[in-house]
Amino acid sequence: MTLTARPLLLALLLSVVASIGVAQAVRQVDGIDWSLPDYVGLSPHGGVWRDDGEDKAPYIHASFLDIEWKAVNPAPGVFDFSPIEDVMTRENRNPLIIRINWFGECAAPDWVLQRTRVMSERTIVFWDQAYYDAFAPLITAFGARYAADPRLDGLYIGFGDGQKSGRRCSSDDDGWGEYWMTDAELAEAQSRFGLSPSVLESATKRLLDVTARAFRGHTGKLMFTNIARFASDSASPYNAMLGRLATHLAHRGIGIRNGEIENWSRYIDSVFGQKLAVAPRGTVRLYTDERFANGIGNRFWGDENEFYGRERYVLGSSGPYRNQGYRFYVSSLRGLQMRYNHMAIRPEAILRLPAYPWNPTGLMIYQAQVLGRDISNTPDAFTLLGERYLDADYLHGPLARHPGIVNGMLRIRGIERWLSEIGDSAPAYRINMPGREQKWEQYYLPDDIDYEYAARASAEFLFDLNDTLARRRCARGCDVEIKLSYKADAAAQIWVETAAGPSAALALSTDNRIHTATFTLHSRFSNGLQNGADFVVHSDGADLTLLLVRLVFLQ
């Protein structure tokens, strides 16, 4: 039964709300509120890191060092780690996340190039025995020196694309050793250098195994880059191999470093523990399999969220500067939904973004507090509402056959971290991302769609808190804040209904701005409301346009 069919019940609820309002706290701020209680410190495992050597803010967990193979291994059996020590000690930059460029011609020492083969795009043929023979002593020596050293937070493990280019090796890096090839590179690798899916799989596993042995007891510091897609053709047997490789990584205790979370519809794949639930109106909800999340453990599990600022290369690929607050908002929450424990960010670019409405500085600090947390220690749960579109051609594996695919696409209504919206709301607050602005780098959108919705609208929202989280944190009732970030586009009174009853009400303004209303209350969350909901958000007038809902544990 809808609210509009229950005027007497509405009147009764409002009278109860008025009678208990003095015992309930409701407050409101402009924009998105990322605040957490004082008991919440920085994440105990991982956090925000930066990709340069600038001074660190208190919420920056680590910094990044990129170093060339020839700088640390100038001759066979000779290892010189003084450049790393100089950064760790003289510059006092630690902990460090390190990438050794051991995959490109321009970074390799001469003795390695005399023994190995190189592709035309300057990638060393890493599936050859000669490459393994050169690489294995280096990683063994590095692991003996730094695997147990707390000054090392992470080590990139990449073997593919990422070399410098140009006749004199003078260009910027083309990539980061990512495990992928362009169509032209793949054709050359097969025709000239003997690559096949089986050769690639066995060679990669062998390289990973020697690396894991070098880091025995500390393999969680290792991050493979990456297992999203090796070949452009989603049906390629090279891509089919990735699932087996992901299993091998987990077995060896090695983590991953993805890239481009700024394209927030990437990585919807079972190898990353992603799951879809069919929802009303032809939509799906996106969440992470809890068993998979538990298996991440202390492995490095992260991404990079860095394409912000006024540089030409950023604006040329990601659209106008004015979109950056929104892009950082959605991509950051997607990373948290994926249970990342590390995120690379350019703080100076984020600090310059306008505070209203997305509060990017607050969001950066919020990530530093919640990255890497699990059900046992999370301070909150959230669901990012809206409707975001993904061309199903980008799906592969089991999700490519998901029943939630409608007309060749997914319509994602919720990006969830332990909190689900289970009602029948409609998409609202359209965000246009036109082709002339590169679709804001959202290249997974269907060809005929250049927009998404940043909110959903209804007079009644039903929310379900993860049952395990509710039992662990709130079995006998608990104090919480329910934060509703909404667009004030219609006059209404709103309130929150829980097992303890209705909260105090809040009268909404009609200034068409984004606000966050916080309802402080005490309740249990045991699926006792309609349709098994844990709490319900009501509006007594027009539909409420909700962007983000967070439930925060006050203790």
Tab-separated table of C-alpha atoms in Angstrom, residues 383-543:
chain	number	residue	atom	x	y	z
A	383	THR	CA	24.190	2.876	-0.650
A	384	LEU	CA	24.817	5.235	-3.563
A	385	LEU	CA	21.520	5.714	-5.369
A	386	GLY	CA	20.792	6.618	-8.965
A	387	GLU	CA	20.741	4.802	-12.274
A	388	ARG	CA	24.007	4.163	-14.049
A	389	TYR	CA	24.286	2.314	-17.335
A	390	LEU	CA	26.715	-0.319	-18.560
A	391	ASP	CA	26.866	-1.784	-22.052
A	392	ALA	CA	26.599	-5.547	-21.515
A	393	ASP	CA	29.257	-6.150	-24.187
A	394	TYR	CA	31.796	-5.177	-21.518
A	395	LEU	CA	30.702	-8.019	-19.258
A	396	HIS	CA	32.309	-11.436	-19.449
A	397	GLY	CA	32.247	-14.603	-17.388
A	398	PRO	CA	29.096	-15.503	-15.426
A	399	LEU	CA	27.834	-11.914	-15.237
A	400	ALA	CA	27.624	-11.723	-19.041
A	401	ARG	CA	24.578	-13.993	-18.741
A	402	HIS	CA	22.955	-12.267	-15.780
A	403	PRO	CA	19.138	-12.000	-15.911
A	404	GLY	CA	19.396	-8.336	-14.953
A	405	ILE	CA	20.670	-7.463	-18.435
A	406	VAL	CA	17.796	-5.742	-20.268
A	407	ASN	CA	18.052	-4.560	-23.880
A	408	GLY	CA	21.786	-5.148	-23.914
A	409	MET	CA	22.615	-3.120	-20.819
A	410	LEU	CA	22.672	-3.043	-17.055
A	411	ARG	CA	20.769	-0.335	-15.189
A	412	ILE	CA	22.497	-0.060	-11.830
A	413	ARG	CA	20.232	1.565	-9.252
A	414	GLY	CA	22.402	1.076	-6.184
A	415	ILE	CA	26.132	0.817	-5.493
A	416	GLU	CA	26.091	-0.808	-2.077
A	417	ARG	CA	28.378	-1.254	0.894
A	418	TRP	CA	26.349	-3.251	3.434
A	419	LEU	CA	23.167	-1.239	2.802
A	420	SER	CA	20.501	-1.900	0.134
A	421	GLU	CA	17.548	0.113	-1.123
A	422	ILE	CA	14.835	-2.488	-1.683
A	423	GLY	CA	11.793	-0.376	-2.612
A	424	ASP	CA	10.314	0.727	-5.917
A	425	SER	CA	11.871	4.149	-6.445
A	426	ALA	CA	12.369	5.863	-9.804
A	427	PRO	CA	15.538	7.420	-11.305
A	428	ALA	CA	15.966	11.159	-10.700
A	429	TYR	CA	18.453	14.034	-11.015
A	430	ARG	CA	19.853	13.493	-14.490
A	431	ILE	CA	23.577	14.138	-15.026
A	432	ASN	CA	24.425	14.807	-18.676
A	433	MET	CA	27.763	13.558	-19.978
A	434	PRO	CA	27.716	14.521	-23.665
A	435	GLY	CA	29.980	13.077	-26.305
A	436	ARG	CA	31.582	16.482	-26.927
A	437	GLU	CA	32.843	16.190	-23.324
A	438	GLN	CA	34.172	12.641	-23.881
A	439	LYS	CA	31.224	11.305	-21.868
A	440	TRP	CA	33.351	12.224	-18.841
A	441	GLU	CA	35.476	9.145	-19.589
A	442	GLN	CA	32.523	6.802	-19.012
A	443	TYR	CA	33.329	4.723	-22.066
A	444	TYR	CA	31.346	1.718	-20.777
A	445	LEU	CA	28.107	3.589	-21.424
A	446	PRO	CA	25.911	2.233	-24.226
A	447	ASP	CA	26.535	4.110	-27.472
A	448	ASP	CA	23.165	5.904	-27.465
A	449	ILE	CA	23.296	7.000	-23.802
A	450	ASP	CA	25.243	10.047	-22.627
A	451	TYR	CA	23.832	10.554	-19.149
A	452	GLU	CA	23.124	8.877	-15.851
A	453	TYR	CA	20.939	9.582	-12.851
A	454	ALA	CA	22.501	10.620	-9.569
A	455	ALA	CA	19.486	9.908	-7.365
A	456	ARG	CA	16.229	8.046	-6.995
A	457	ALA	CA	12.838	9.504	-6.080
A	458	SER	CA	9.976	8.141	-4.014
A	459	ALA	CA	7.660	9.045	-1.171
A	460	GLU	CA	8.764	5.870	0.597
A	461	PHE	CA	12.237	4.318	0.587
A	462	LEU	CA	12.886	0.898	2.117
A	463	PHE	CA	16.405	0.013	3.279
A	464	ASP	CA	17.949	-3.261	4.368
A	465	LEU	CA	21.115	-3.374	6.482
A	466	ASN	CA	23.393	-6.373	5.995
A	467	ASP	CA	22.168	-8.987	8.472
A	468	THR	CA	25.619	-10.067	9.648
A	469	LEU	CA	26.623	-6.453	10.225
A	470	ALA	CA	23.400	-5.782	12.147
A	471	ARG	CA	23.969	-8.808	14.398
A	472	ARG	CA	27.622	-7.981	15.009
A	473	ARG	CA	27.188	-4.297	15.724
A	474	CYS	CA	23.611	-3.858	16.867
A	475	ALA	CA	22.161	-7.129	18.195
A	476	ARG	CA	20.386	-5.537	21.159
A	477	GLY	CA	19.893	-2.102	19.699
A	478	CYS	CA	22.377	0.682	19.116
A	479	ASP	CA	22.761	4.411	18.632
A	480	VAL	CA	23.114	5.392	14.997
A	481	GLU	CA	22.966	8.308	12.649
A	482	ILE	CA	21.072	7.912	9.397
A	483	LYS	CA	22.408	10.464	6.922
A	484	LEU	CA	20.188	11.260	3.944
A	485	SER	CA	21.811	13.288	1.171
A	486	TYR	CA	19.009	14.708	-0.962
A	487	LYS	CA	18.146	17.340	-3.534
A	488	ALA	CA	15.666	19.892	-2.172
A	489	ASP	CA	13.429	20.103	-5.229
A	490	ALA	CA	10.000	19.864	-3.553
A	491	ALA	CA	8.352	20.835	-0.253
A	492	ALA	CA	7.801	17.958	2.172
A	493	GLN	CA	8.336	16.672	5.665
A	494	ILE	CA	10.520	13.607	5.954
A	495	TRP	CA	11.214	11.194	8.793
A	496	VAL	CA	12.775	7.802	9.411
A	497	GLU	CA	10.825	4.798	10.662
A	498	THR	CA	12.689	2.024	12.491
A	499	ALA	CA	11.705	-0.839	14.760
A	500	ALA	CA	11.707	1.719	17.590
A	501	GLY	CA	9.117	3.858	15.806
A	502	PRO	CA	9.215	7.069	13.783
A	503	SER	CA	11.908	9.696	14.247
A	504	ALA	CA	11.425	13.418	14.506
A	505	ALA	CA	10.430	15.050	11.217
A	506	LEU	CA	12.357	17.521	9.106
A	507	ALA	CA	10.715	20.119	6.879
A	508	LEU	CA	12.574	20.353	3.587
A	509	SER	CA	13.380	23.599	1.866
A	510	THR	CA	12.770	24.121	-1.841
A	511	ASP	CA	16.074	25.782	-2.744
A	512	ASN	CA	16.930	23.053	-5.274
A	513	ARG	CA	20.284	22.499	-3.539
A	514	ILE	CA	21.839	19.343	-2.179
A	515	HIS	CA	21.712	18.883	1.590
A	516	THR	CA	22.391	16.109	4.076
A	517	ALA	CA	19.872	15.515	6.856
A	518	THR	CA	21.107	13.504	9.846
A	519	PHE	CA	18.654	11.614	12.048
A	520	THR	CA	20.127	10.417	15.363
A	521	LEU	CA	18.201	7.531	16.907
A	522	HIS	CA	18.365	4.266	18.825
A	523	SER	CA	16.960	1.065	17.369
A	524	ARG	CA	17.458	-2.541	16.450
A	525	PHE	CA	17.721	-3.597	12.819
A	526	SER	CA	16.231	-7.057	12.411
A	527	ASN	CA	14.213	-6.912	9.164
A	528	GLY	CA	11.018	-6.220	11.060
A	529	LEU	CA	9.437	-3.602	8.794
A	530	GLN	CA	7.568	-3.986	5.523
A	531	ASN	CA	9.169	-6.279	2.955
A	532	GLY	CA	11.863	-7.129	5.497
A	533	ALA	CA	13.234	-3.587	5.650
A	534	ASP	CA	15.339	-2.371	8.576
A	535	PHE	CA	14.314	1.248	8.210
A	536	VAL	CA	12.015	3.280	5.995
A	537	VAL	CA	12.374	6.900	4.892
A	538	HIS	CA	8.996	8.618	4.515
A	539	SER	CA	7.895	11.826	2.820
A	540	ASP	CA	4.473	13.285	3.489
A	541	GLY	CA	4.352	15.358	0.299
A	542	ALA	CA	6.121	15.110	-3.043
A	543	ASP	CA	8.674	12.422	-3.787
